[in-house]
Short mmCIF file of C-alpha atoms and ligand atoms in Angstrom, two decimals:
data_model
loop_
_atom_site.label_atom_id
_atom_site.label_comp_id
_atom_site.label_asym_id
_atom_site.label_seq_id
_atom_site.Cartn_x
_atom_site.Cartn_y
_atom_site.Cartn_z
CA MET A 1 0.00 0.00 0.00
CA THR A 2 1.11 3.53 -0.68
CA ASP A 3 0.11 6.60 1.29
CA ALA A 4 -0.62 8.62 -1.83
CA ALA A 5 -4.23 9.17 -2.83
CA PRO A 6 -5.28 6.64 -5.47
CA LYS A 7 -4.93 7.77 -9.04
CA LYS A 8 -7.99 7.49 -11.22
CA LEU A 9 -8.06 5.45 -14.40
CA PHE A 10 -10.71 5.83 -17.10
CA ILE A 11 -10.79 3.02 -19.66
CA LYS A 12 -12.86 3.01 -22.82
CA THR A 13 -13.19 -0.28 -24.65
CA TYR A 14 -13.92 -0.69 -28.37
CA GLY A 15 -14.35 -3.88 -30.36
CA CYS A 16 -14.64 -7.48 -29.33
CA GLN A 17 -15.19 -9.35 -26.08
CA MET A 18 -11.51 -10.11 -25.84
CA ASN A 19 -10.91 -6.39 -25.56
CA VAL A 20 -13.43 -6.29 -22.70
CA TYR A 21 -11.42 -8.99 -20.96
CA ASP A 22 -8.13 -7.22 -21.72
CA SER A 23 -9.46 -3.93 -20.32
CA GLN A 24 -10.27 -5.64 -17.04
CA ARG A 25 -6.79 -7.15 -16.90
CA MET A 26 -5.14 -3.81 -17.73
CA ALA A 27 -7.09 -2.17 -14.92
CA GLU A 28 -5.85 -4.89 -12.57
CA ALA A 29 -2.26 -4.44 -13.76
CA LEU A 30 -2.46 -0.68 -13.16
CA GLY A 31 -4.12 -1.34 -9.81
CA ALA A 32 -0.69 -2.49 -8.66
CA LYS A 33 0.51 1.08 -9.32
CA GLY A 34 -2.24 2.61 -7.22
CA TYR A 35 -4.81 3.22 -9.94
CA VAL A 36 -8.51 2.73 -9.31
CA THR A 37 -11.02 2.89 -12.14
CA THR A 38 -13.45 5.75 -12.56
CA GLU A 39 -16.50 6.20 -14.76
CA SER A 40 -15.78 9.90 -15.18
CA VAL A 41 -13.23 11.01 -17.72
CA ASP A 42 -13.10 14.48 -16.09
CA GLU A 43 -11.65 13.20 -12.84
CA ALA A 44 -9.23 10.75 -14.48
CA ASP A 45 -5.44 10.91 -14.02
CA MET A 46 -5.08 8.49 -16.87
CA VAL A 47 -7.27 7.78 -19.89
CA LEU A 48 -6.73 4.49 -21.68
CA LEU A 49 -8.47 3.74 -24.98
CA ASN A 50 -8.51 0.01 -25.72
CA THR A 51 -9.04 0.08 -29.44
CA CYS A 52 -10.28 -2.05 -32.34
CA HIS A 53 -8.92 -2.08 -35.89
CA ILE A 54 -11.39 -4.49 -37.49
CA ARG A 55 -13.21 -1.97 -39.71
CA GLU A 56 -12.29 1.53 -40.80
CA LYS A 57 -15.05 3.13 -38.74
CA ALA A 58 -13.88 1.39 -35.57
CA ALA A 59 -10.31 2.60 -36.09
CA GLU A 60 -11.30 6.17 -36.97
CA LYS A 61 -13.50 6.47 -33.90
CA VAL A 62 -10.37 6.35 -31.76
CA TYR A 63 -8.94 9.42 -33.47
CA SER A 64 -12.14 11.41 -33.04
CA ASP A 65 -12.28 10.41 -29.36
CA LEU A 66 -8.64 11.46 -28.94
CA GLY A 67 -9.49 14.79 -30.56
CA ARG A 68 -12.18 15.30 -27.96
CA LEU A 69 -9.65 14.73 -25.16
CA ARG A 70 -7.54 17.69 -26.33
CA PRO A 71 -9.14 20.38 -24.09
CA LEU A 72 -8.79 18.09 -21.08
CA LYS A 73 -5.10 17.46 -21.76
CA HIS A 74 -4.62 21.18 -22.33
CA ALA A 75 -6.15 22.03 -18.98
CA ARG A 76 -4.24 19.27 -17.19
CA PRO A 77 -0.94 18.47 -18.93
CA ASP A 78 -0.25 15.78 -16.26
CA LEU A 79 -3.14 13.72 -17.58
CA LYS A 80 -1.71 10.53 -19.11
CA ILE A 81 -3.31 9.36 -22.32
CA GLY A 82 -2.72 5.82 -23.53
CA VAL A 83 -3.80 3.91 -26.62
CA ALA A 84 -3.98 0.11 -26.27
CA GLY A 85 -5.45 -2.69 -28.37
CA CYS A 86 -5.44 -3.43 -32.06
CA VAL A 87 -5.12 0.13 -33.43
CA ALA A 88 -2.09 0.53 -31.17
CA GLN A 89 -0.64 -2.67 -32.63
CA ALA A 90 -1.44 -1.79 -36.24
CA GLU A 91 -0.42 1.86 -36.25
CA GLY A 92 2.15 2.10 -33.46
CA ALA A 93 4.28 5.24 -33.72
CA GLU A 94 1.89 6.70 -36.33
CA ILE A 95 -0.50 7.41 -33.46
CA LEU A 96 2.08 9.55 -31.66
CA LYS A 97 2.73 11.45 -34.87
CA ARG A 98 -0.92 12.06 -35.65
CA MET A 99 -1.97 12.68 -32.05
CA PRO A 100 0.82 14.34 -30.03
CA LEU A 101 -1.35 14.33 -26.91
CA VAL A 102 -0.86 10.56 -26.61
CA ASP A 103 1.77 9.54 -24.03
CA LEU A 104 1.71 5.79 -24.33
CA VAL A 105 0.98 3.16 -26.99
CA VAL A 106 0.73 -0.50 -25.98
CA GLY A 107 -0.21 -3.54 -28.09
CA PRO A 108 -2.47 -6.43 -27.02
CA GLN A 109 0.43 -8.79 -26.35
CA SER A 110 2.53 -6.50 -24.17
CA TYR A 111 0.07 -4.81 -21.82
CA HIS A 112 1.46 -6.68 -18.81
CA ARG A 113 4.28 -4.12 -19.10
CA LEU A 114 1.87 -1.21 -18.48
CA PRO A 115 2.92 -0.73 -14.83
CA GLN A 116 6.51 0.03 -15.92
CA MET A 117 5.33 2.09 -18.88
CA VAL A 118 3.22 4.49 -16.81
CA GLU A 119 6.23 5.33 -14.68
CA ALA A 120 8.43 6.18 -17.65
CA ALA A 121 9.05 9.83 -18.38
CA GLY A 122 8.16 11.00 -21.87
CA LYS A 123 6.44 9.03 -24.59
CA VAL A 124 6.57 5.23 -24.58
CA ILE A 125 5.56 2.66 -27.12
CA ASP A 126 5.50 -1.14 -26.85
CA THR A 127 3.99 -3.20 -29.65
CA ASP A 128 6.18 -6.29 -29.18
CA PHE A 129 5.04 -9.86 -29.45
CA PRO A 130 7.17 -10.81 -26.43
CA GLU A 131 8.56 -14.24 -25.69
CA GLU A 132 7.13 -14.23 -22.20
CA ASP A 133 3.45 -15.04 -21.62
CA LYS A 134 1.68 -11.86 -20.54
CA PHE A 135 -0.84 -13.83 -18.47
CA GLU A 136 1.99 -15.09 -16.25
CA HIS A 137 2.94 -11.50 -15.48
CA LEU A 138 -0.49 -10.15 -14.65
CA PRO A 139 -1.82 -9.89 -11.10
CA PRO A 140 -4.65 -12.24 -10.06
CA ARG A 141 -8.19 -11.45 -11.24
CA LYS A 142 -10.04 -9.04 -9.06
CA ALA A 143 -12.42 -6.70 -10.86
CA LEU A 144 -15.30 -9.17 -11.11
CA ARG A 145 -18.60 -7.80 -12.25
CA GLY A 146 -21.39 -10.12 -11.25
CA PRO A 147 -21.87 -13.84 -11.78
CA THR A 148 -20.52 -14.06 -15.34
CA ALA A 149 -16.92 -13.77 -16.48
CA PHE A 150 -14.78 -14.05 -19.56
CA LEU A 151 -11.69 -16.23 -19.63
CA THR A 152 -9.26 -15.93 -22.52
CA VAL A 153 -8.11 -19.46 -23.39
CA GLN A 154 -6.60 -18.78 -26.80
CA GLU A 155 -5.40 -15.73 -28.70
CA GLY A 156 -4.37 -14.86 -32.20
CA CYS A 157 -5.24 -16.33 -35.54
CA ASP A 158 -3.43 -18.29 -38.24
CA LYS A 159 -6.37 -18.37 -40.66
CA PHE A 160 -5.64 -15.21 -42.63
CA CYS A 161 -9.09 -14.58 -44.06
CA ALA A 162 -8.42 -12.16 -46.92
CA PHE A 163 -10.30 -9.26 -45.32
CA CYS A 164 -9.13 -9.52 -41.71
CA VAL A 165 -6.54 -7.66 -39.64
CA VAL A 166 -6.65 -9.95 -36.61
CA PRO A 167 -3.74 -12.23 -37.63
CA TYR A 168 -1.61 -9.08 -37.88
CA THR A 169 -2.81 -7.26 -34.77
CA ARG A 170 -3.08 -10.26 -32.44
CA GLY A 171 -0.37 -12.41 -33.98
CA ALA A 172 -0.14 -16.19 -34.31
CA GLU A 173 -2.46 -18.59 -32.50
CA VAL A 174 -1.38 -19.28 -28.95
CA SER A 175 -3.28 -21.48 -26.48
CA ARG A 176 -2.91 -21.06 -22.74
CA PRO A 177 -1.98 -24.18 -20.72
CA VAL A 178 -4.81 -26.27 -19.25
CA ALA A 179 -3.58 -26.11 -15.64
CA ARG A 180 -3.49 -22.30 -15.63
CA LEU A 181 -6.98 -22.10 -17.07
CA LEU A 182 -8.41 -24.56 -14.56
CA ALA A 183 -6.82 -22.57 -11.75
CA GLU A 184 -8.19 -19.30 -13.08
CA ALA A 185 -11.66 -20.80 -13.57
CA ARG A 186 -11.69 -22.28 -10.04
CA ASP A 187 -10.64 -18.94 -8.65
CA LEU A 188 -13.46 -17.18 -10.52
CA VAL A 189 -16.01 -19.70 -9.28
CA SER A 190 -14.76 -19.40 -5.69
CA ARG A 191 -15.55 -15.69 -5.98
CA GLY A 192 -19.13 -16.16 -7.09
CA VAL A 193 -18.87 -16.60 -10.85
CA ARG A 194 -21.39 -19.15 -12.13
CA GLU A 195 -21.00 -18.71 -15.89
CA ILE A 196 -17.72 -18.53 -17.80
CA THR A 197 -17.34 -17.68 -21.48
CA PHE A 198 -14.10 -18.98 -22.94
CA LEU A 199 -12.65 -16.48 -25.36
CA GLY A 200 -10.36 -16.79 -28.34
CA GLN A 201 -10.18 -15.36 -31.83
CA ASN A 202 -10.28 -19.01 -32.86
CA VAL A 203 -11.42 -20.50 -29.62
CA ASN A 204 -12.27 -23.92 -31.02
CA GLY A 205 -8.78 -24.16 -32.47
CA TYR A 206 -7.64 -24.39 -28.82
CA HIS A 207 -4.77 -26.82 -28.34
CA GLY A 208 -3.26 -25.94 -24.98
CA ALA A 209 -0.72 -28.08 -23.14
CA GLY A 210 -2.33 -30.47 -20.69
CA ASP A 211 -1.82 -33.96 -19.25
CA GLY A 212 -0.56 -36.21 -22.00
CA GLY A 213 -0.14 -33.52 -24.66
CA ALA A 214 -2.26 -30.90 -26.36
CA TRP A 215 -5.91 -30.72 -25.28
CA SER A 216 -8.75 -29.80 -27.60
CA LEU A 217 -11.48 -27.35 -26.61
CA GLY A 218 -13.93 -30.23 -26.20
CA ARG A 219 -11.64 -31.88 -23.66
CA LEU A 220 -11.08 -28.59 -21.84
CA ILE A 221 -14.84 -28.02 -21.61
CA ARG A 222 -15.44 -31.53 -20.23
CA GLU A 223 -12.81 -30.94 -17.53
CA MET A 224 -14.14 -27.46 -16.70
CA ALA A 225 -17.65 -28.94 -16.33
CA ARG A 226 -16.34 -30.89 -13.32
CA ILE A 227 -15.75 -27.67 -11.36
CA GLU A 228 -18.43 -27.56 -8.72
CA GLY A 229 -20.42 -24.34 -8.87
CA LEU A 230 -19.62 -23.61 -12.51
CA GLU A 231 -23.16 -23.85 -13.84
CA ARG A 232 -22.76 -22.53 -17.35
CA ILE A 233 -20.09 -22.64 -20.03
CA ARG A 234 -20.01 -20.76 -23.33
CA TYR A 235 -17.27 -20.13 -25.85
CA THR A 236 -16.66 -17.67 -28.65
CA THR A 237 -15.61 -17.23 -31.49
CA SER A 238 -15.38 -20.41 -33.49
CA HIS A 239 -14.23 -21.16 -37.00
CA PRO A 240 -16.36 -23.77 -38.80
CA ASN A 241 -13.29 -25.79 -39.81
CA ASP A 242 -12.26 -26.33 -36.19
CA MET A 243 -15.55 -27.86 -34.97
CA ASP A 244 -14.28 -31.39 -34.31
CA ASP A 245 -16.53 -34.38 -33.50
CA ASP A 246 -15.79 -34.31 -29.78
CA LEU A 247 -16.72 -30.62 -29.49
CA VAL A 248 -19.94 -31.21 -31.42
CA ALA A 249 -20.70 -34.19 -29.16
CA ALA A 250 -20.03 -32.06 -26.04
CA HIS A 251 -23.02 -29.92 -27.03
CA GLY A 252 -25.14 -33.01 -26.56
CA ASP A 253 -23.63 -34.49 -23.42
CA VAL A 254 -22.23 -31.66 -21.28
CA PRO A 255 -25.24 -30.10 -19.52
CA GLN A 256 -23.27 -27.00 -18.51
CA LEU A 257 -22.49 -26.19 -22.14
CA MET A 258 -25.19 -23.69 -23.11
CA PRO A 259 -27.30 -24.21 -26.25
CA TYR A 260 -26.01 -21.17 -28.12
CA LEU A 261 -23.19 -21.11 -30.64
CA HIS A 262 -21.69 -18.21 -32.56
CA LEU A 263 -20.34 -19.70 -35.77
CA PRO A 264 -19.34 -17.07 -38.34
CA VAL A 265 -19.83 -18.05 -41.98
CA GLN A 266 -19.35 -14.61 -43.66
CA SER A 267 -20.96 -15.59 -46.99
CA GLY A 268 -23.14 -18.25 -48.60
CA SER A 269 -21.37 -18.12 -51.96
CA ASP A 270 -18.59 -20.63 -52.59
CA ARG A 271 -16.91 -18.24 -55.02
CA ILE A 272 -16.78 -15.50 -52.37
CA LEU A 273 -15.83 -17.91 -49.58
CA LYS A 274 -12.88 -18.96 -51.72
CA ALA A 275 -11.88 -15.35 -52.42
CA MET A 276 -12.16 -14.72 -48.67
CA ASN A 277 -9.78 -17.64 -48.01
CA ARG A 278 -12.31 -19.19 -45.64
CA LYS A 279 -11.35 -22.75 -46.69
CA HIS A 280 -14.91 -24.12 -46.43
CA THR A 281 -17.92 -24.17 -48.72
CA ALA A 282 -21.52 -23.23 -47.97
CA GLU A 283 -22.47 -26.91 -48.20
CA GLN A 284 -19.82 -27.88 -45.62
CA TYR A 285 -21.19 -25.22 -43.29
CA LEU A 286 -24.74 -26.55 -43.71
CA ARG A 287 -23.58 -30.13 -43.03
CA LEU A 288 -21.83 -28.89 -39.88
CA VAL A 289 -25.00 -27.15 -38.72
CA GLU A 290 -26.86 -30.44 -39.18
CA ARG A 291 -24.29 -32.31 -37.05
CA ILE A 292 -24.50 -29.70 -34.31
CA ARG A 293 -28.29 -29.75 -34.32
CA ALA A 294 -28.28 -33.54 -34.24
CA ALA A 295 -26.23 -33.32 -31.02
CA ARG A 296 -28.28 -30.49 -29.50
CA PRO A 297 -31.61 -29.97 -31.28
CA ASP A 298 -32.59 -26.78 -29.44
CA ILE A 299 -29.26 -25.02 -30.05
CA LEU A 300 -29.50 -21.43 -31.19
CA LEU A 301 -27.01 -20.39 -33.84
CA SER A 302 -25.63 -16.97 -34.59
CA SER A 303 -23.16 -15.83 -37.20
CA ASP A 304 -21.19 -12.99 -38.79
CA PHE A 305 -21.72 -11.84 -42.37
CA ILE A 306 -19.80 -9.49 -44.60
CA VAL A 307 -21.70 -7.98 -47.52
CA ALA A 308 -20.17 -6.45 -50.65
CA PHE A 309 -16.85 -8.23 -50.43
CA PRO A 310 -14.90 -7.28 -53.62
CA GLY A 311 -16.35 -9.10 -56.61
CA GLU A 312 -19.64 -10.06 -54.88
CA THR A 313 -22.38 -10.32 -57.55
CA ASP A 314 -26.15 -10.29 -57.06
CA ALA A 315 -26.08 -14.07 -57.40
CA ASP A 316 -23.41 -14.36 -54.68
CA PHE A 317 -25.46 -12.19 -52.38
CA GLU A 318 -28.58 -14.24 -53.11
CA ALA A 319 -26.63 -17.34 -52.13
CA THR A 320 -25.93 -15.73 -48.75
CA LEU A 321 -29.62 -14.97 -48.23
CA ALA A 322 -30.43 -18.55 -49.24
CA LEU A 323 -27.98 -19.91 -46.65
CA ILE A 324 -29.56 -17.71 -43.98
CA ARG A 325 -33.04 -18.98 -44.91
CA THR A 326 -31.84 -22.59 -44.76
CA VAL A 327 -30.13 -22.31 -41.37
CA GLY A 328 -32.49 -19.97 -39.52
CA PHE A 329 -30.33 -17.91 -37.17
CA GLY A 330 -31.28 -16.73 -33.71
CA ALA A 331 -29.07 -13.67 -34.08
CA ALA A 332 -26.31 -12.37 -36.33
CA PHE A 333 -23.85 -9.56 -36.82
CA SER A 334 -23.51 -8.21 -40.32
CA PHE A 335 -21.09 -5.70 -41.71
CA ARG A 336 -20.42 -3.83 -44.88
CA TYR A 337 -17.03 -4.87 -46.19
CA SER A 338 -14.34 -2.44 -45.09
CA ALA A 339 -10.96 -2.53 -46.85
CA ARG A 340 -8.20 -2.85 -44.26
CA PRO A 341 -4.66 -1.75 -45.03
CA GLY A 342 -2.22 -4.63 -45.41
CA THR A 343 -4.84 -7.33 -46.06
CA PRO A 344 -4.94 -9.11 -49.46
CA ALA A 345 -8.56 -8.09 -50.17
CA ALA A 346 -7.65 -4.41 -49.86
CA GLU A 347 -5.89 -4.68 -53.24
CA LYS A 348 -9.18 -5.40 -55.01
CA PRO A 349 -11.65 -2.79 -56.30
CA GLU A 350 -14.55 -2.07 -53.95
CA LEU A 351 -18.23 -2.24 -54.84
CA PRO A 352 -20.30 0.97 -54.94
CA ALA A 353 -21.35 2.17 -51.49
CA GLU A 354 -25.07 2.33 -52.37
CA LEU A 355 -25.07 -1.28 -53.49
CA ALA A 356 -23.28 -2.34 -50.31
CA ASP A 357 -25.79 -0.42 -48.17
CA ALA A 358 -28.77 -1.92 -49.97
CA ARG A 359 -27.41 -5.45 -49.49
CA LEU A 360 -26.68 -4.83 -45.84
CA GLN A 361 -30.22 -3.59 -45.27
CA ALA A 362 -31.75 -6.57 -47.05
CA LEU A 363 -29.62 -9.02 -45.08
CA GLN A 364 -30.33 -7.32 -41.78
CA ALA A 365 -34.07 -7.31 -42.48
CA LEU A 366 -33.97 -11.07 -43.02
CA ILE A 367 -31.94 -11.65 -39.87
CA THR A 368 -34.28 -9.44 -37.83
CA THR A 369 -37.25 -11.50 -39.01
CA GLN A 370 -35.50 -14.70 -37.94
CA GLN A 371 -34.39 -13.24 -34.64
CA ARG A 372 -37.92 -12.07 -33.80
CA ALA A 373 -39.38 -15.44 -34.78
CA THR A 374 -36.83 -17.22 -32.58
CA GLN A 375 -37.76 -15.00 -29.65
CA GLU A 376 -41.51 -15.34 -30.24
CA ALA A 377 -41.09 -19.11 -30.20
CA MET A 378 -39.75 -18.85 -26.63
CA VAL A 379 -43.04 -17.43 -25.33
CA GLY A 380 -44.73 -20.02 -23.14
CA ARG A 381 -41.50 -22.00 -22.70
CA GLU A 382 -39.67 -22.63 -19.46
CA VAL A 383 -36.03 -21.53 -19.43
CA SER A 384 -33.32 -21.01 -16.85
CA VAL A 385 -32.13 -17.47 -16.23
CA LEU A 386 -28.96 -16.35 -14.46
CA TYR A 387 -29.70 -12.97 -12.89
CA GLU A 388 -27.00 -10.39 -13.61
CA LYS A 389 -28.40 -7.17 -12.16
CA PRO A 390 -31.59 -5.41 -11.07
CA GLY A 391 -33.77 -4.19 -13.93
CA ARG A 392 -34.89 -0.64 -14.49
CA LEU A 393 -38.26 -1.26 -12.88
CA ARG A 394 -38.65 -1.84 -9.14
CA GLY A 395 -38.64 -5.48 -8.13
CA GLN A 396 -37.31 -6.56 -11.49
CA MET A 397 -34.19 -8.59 -12.31
CA VAL A 398 -32.38 -8.95 -15.64
CA GLY A 399 -30.37 -11.93 -16.73
CA LYS A 400 -29.61 -14.23 -19.62
CA SER A 401 -31.42 -17.40 -20.59
CA ASP A 402 -29.58 -20.56 -21.68
CA HIS A 403 -30.07 -19.31 -25.24
CA LEU A 404 -28.45 -15.98 -24.37
CA HIS A 405 -31.66 -13.98 -24.58
CA ALA A 406 -31.86 -11.06 -22.18
CA VAL A 407 -34.82 -11.77 -19.89
CA HIS A 408 -36.63 -9.33 -17.56
CA VAL A 409 -38.21 -11.07 -14.61
CA THR A 410 -40.47 -9.59 -11.93
CA ASP A 411 -38.90 -10.94 -8.76
CA SER A 412 -38.49 -8.66 -5.77
CA ALA A 413 -36.57 -11.31 -3.85
CA GLY A 414 -34.10 -11.93 -6.70
CA ARG A 415 -30.35 -11.33 -6.32
CA PRO A 416 -27.58 -11.19 -8.92
CA GLY A 417 -26.14 -14.68 -9.24
CA ASP A 418 -29.46 -16.50 -8.69
CA LEU A 419 -30.08 -19.18 -11.30
CA VAL A 420 -33.85 -19.55 -11.55
CA ARG A 421 -36.51 -21.21 -13.65
CA VAL A 422 -38.61 -18.76 -15.61
CA ARG A 423 -41.66 -19.04 -17.84
CA ILE A 424 -41.39 -16.67 -20.80
CA THR A 425 -44.50 -14.52 -21.10
CA ALA A 426 -43.66 -11.94 -23.77
CA SER A 427 -41.14 -10.99 -26.43
CA ALA A 428 -39.94 -7.41 -27.00
CA PRO A 429 -37.60 -6.42 -29.88
CA ASN A 430 -34.38 -7.15 -28.00
CA SER A 431 -35.41 -9.01 -24.89
CA LEU A 432 -37.92 -11.37 -23.32
CA ALA A 433 -40.09 -11.00 -20.25
CA GLY A 434 -40.92 -13.82 -17.88
CA GLU A 435 -42.25 -14.99 -14.55
CA ARG A 436 -40.24 -16.87 -12.01
CA ILE A 437 -41.44 -20.38 -11.41
CA THR A 438 -41.38 -21.21 -7.74
CA ILE A 439 -41.46 -24.81 -6.69
N1 SAH B 1 -12.86 -15.13 -35.68
C1 SAH B 1 -12.97 -13.82 -35.14
C2 SAH B 1 -13.57 -12.80 -36.01
C3 SAH B 1 -13.12 -11.47 -35.52
S1 SAH B 1 -13.73 -10.20 -36.42
C4 SAH B 1 -13.49 -13.73 -33.76
O1 SAH B 1 -12.93 -14.25 -32.84
O2 SAH B 1 -14.49 -13.05 -33.50
C5 SAH B 1 -15.47 -10.28 -36.20
C6 SAH B 1 -16.19 -10.15 -37.49
O3 SAH B 1 -15.90 -8.91 -38.10
C7 SAH B 1 -15.81 -11.17 -38.55
O4 SAH B 1 -16.42 -12.41 -38.34
C8 SAH B 1 -16.26 -10.51 -39.81
O5 SAH B 1 -17.61 -10.79 -40.09
C9 SAH B 1 -16.13 -9.03 -39.49
N2 SAH B 1 -15.00 -8.44 -40.21
C10 SAH B 1 -13.70 -8.74 -40.10
N3 SAH B 1 -12.97 -8.01 -40.97
C11 SAH B 1 -13.84 -7.22 -41.64
C12 SAH B 1 -13.70 -6.27 -42.69
N4 SAH B 1 -12.51 -5.99 -43.21
N5 SAH B 1 -14.81 -5.64 -43.15
C13 SAH B 1 -16.02 -5.95 -42.64
N6 SAH B 1 -16.21 -6.84 -41.64
C14 SAH B 1 -15.13 -7.48 -41.16
FE1 SF4 B 2 -10.09 -12.92 -38.86
FE2 SF4 B 2 -10.65 -15.12 -40.24
FE3 SF4 B 2 -9.01 -15.23 -38.17
FE4 SF4 B 2 -11.62 -14.79 -37.74
S1 SF4 B 2 -10.70 -16.65 -38.64
S2 SF4 B 2 -9.89 -13.71 -36.78
S3 SF4 B 2 -12.13 -13.57 -39.51
S4 SF4 B 2 -8.61 -14.15 -40.05
FE1 F3S B 3 -11.06 -5.55 -33.00
FE2 F3S B 3 -8.76 -6.52 -32.33
FE3 F3S B 3 -10.97 -7.60 -31.38
S1 F3S B 3 -9.29 -5.72 -34.29
S2 F3S B 3 -12.36 -7.29 -33.07
S3 F3S B 3 -10.22 -5.57 -30.98
S4 F3S B 3 -9.12 -8.67 -31.96
#
């Protein structure tokens, strides 16, 4: 402990769930230097932007946010401003050039060095892919928010989809060792966590060192399911080519594994899938969906789609809509293709913006119809809900169902962390309402 008043840290997180996890770990690392987090940027001694480089808009947002910090930095030159995450990795020293108010730039693989970096005088930049494992150098987990937690089990990507920056910003695939993950999971559960989502850019490509060699994700899940008090397991994000038989089977025989799977397909056209370097066809994806549904019939599937990839014709786009109609998704994220510097697809001519927008709208309308129908079909059904926090109305709790639907439940005796049975009574655009079933 130091006698000095705690310094205040404001973190803003952009992008994926792994960034959410990383932000928590960065806050913990800086906690060792006396920083406590604040929700107010005005009272912060340090502002850290944990950035995303996946699409142009995401990356540009960081620069506009930095611009808005200028008056604050002007008024208080001692204010430290840091840029972390994938923009930091991709643009490095460029950031310091473009935005002189930035003091510190740190990439996703070197943020365990933040405590030393904040003490350095002058500008510092670290975008190494260090030899040492950052997780081994981070303090134990502490900033837990409620009964659910993320746990990064794998990072990086070797797939090199033609449009994607992740293999460059996060580096090669690395899996964390089984023993460390079991210890971290047990620690989370001992502190009240009841649901863990395993994270990785290619989480189902997990092959961490365990007893007798490399373990698959299926094996890791089966072992994790033995932890008493860990009621729910999820994982994200998967690549279709890494869904092995054992993992598919786990969806049928591990009760803790929740019936929701995010399985990005990107396109339903084989020509476009090939140009994207996805290394699977639409037919292979559909066969995989059949296998997964055979193992767990009530599973809810979600996906990612990119529209207007270079060269995408009307027929290609129709093939994507056809795939969506065949599968029937419970949810999906869809994006207009965004050319990213340094990726192979960025060399190719882009489609007109109006065409891209029209396709995105058509695809999103179809997905919305499917999402609504999936939710409507829950009305009258009994589900389990893990309460996360009180709702906006008095005596109301909000949590997630097994199928990852947000559910509002009238329950004045409910507490965060309660896992309860609920009968769904109504469906709103983005959530469900239900009544607690008391036995
Ligand atoms: N396998 C990854 C995908 C990360 S990116 C994971 O762990 O989540 C999330 C999604 O962003 C991708 O599935 C893709 O649909 C979309 N995306 C990636 N690069 C993009 C680009 N250049 N333009 C538009 N969307 C993109
Ligand atoms: Fe990007 Fe493809 Fe890797 Fe996903 S699998 S992170 S989309 S390169
Ligand atoms: Fe974005 Fe990096 Fe995640 S580019 S999506 S923050 S891995």
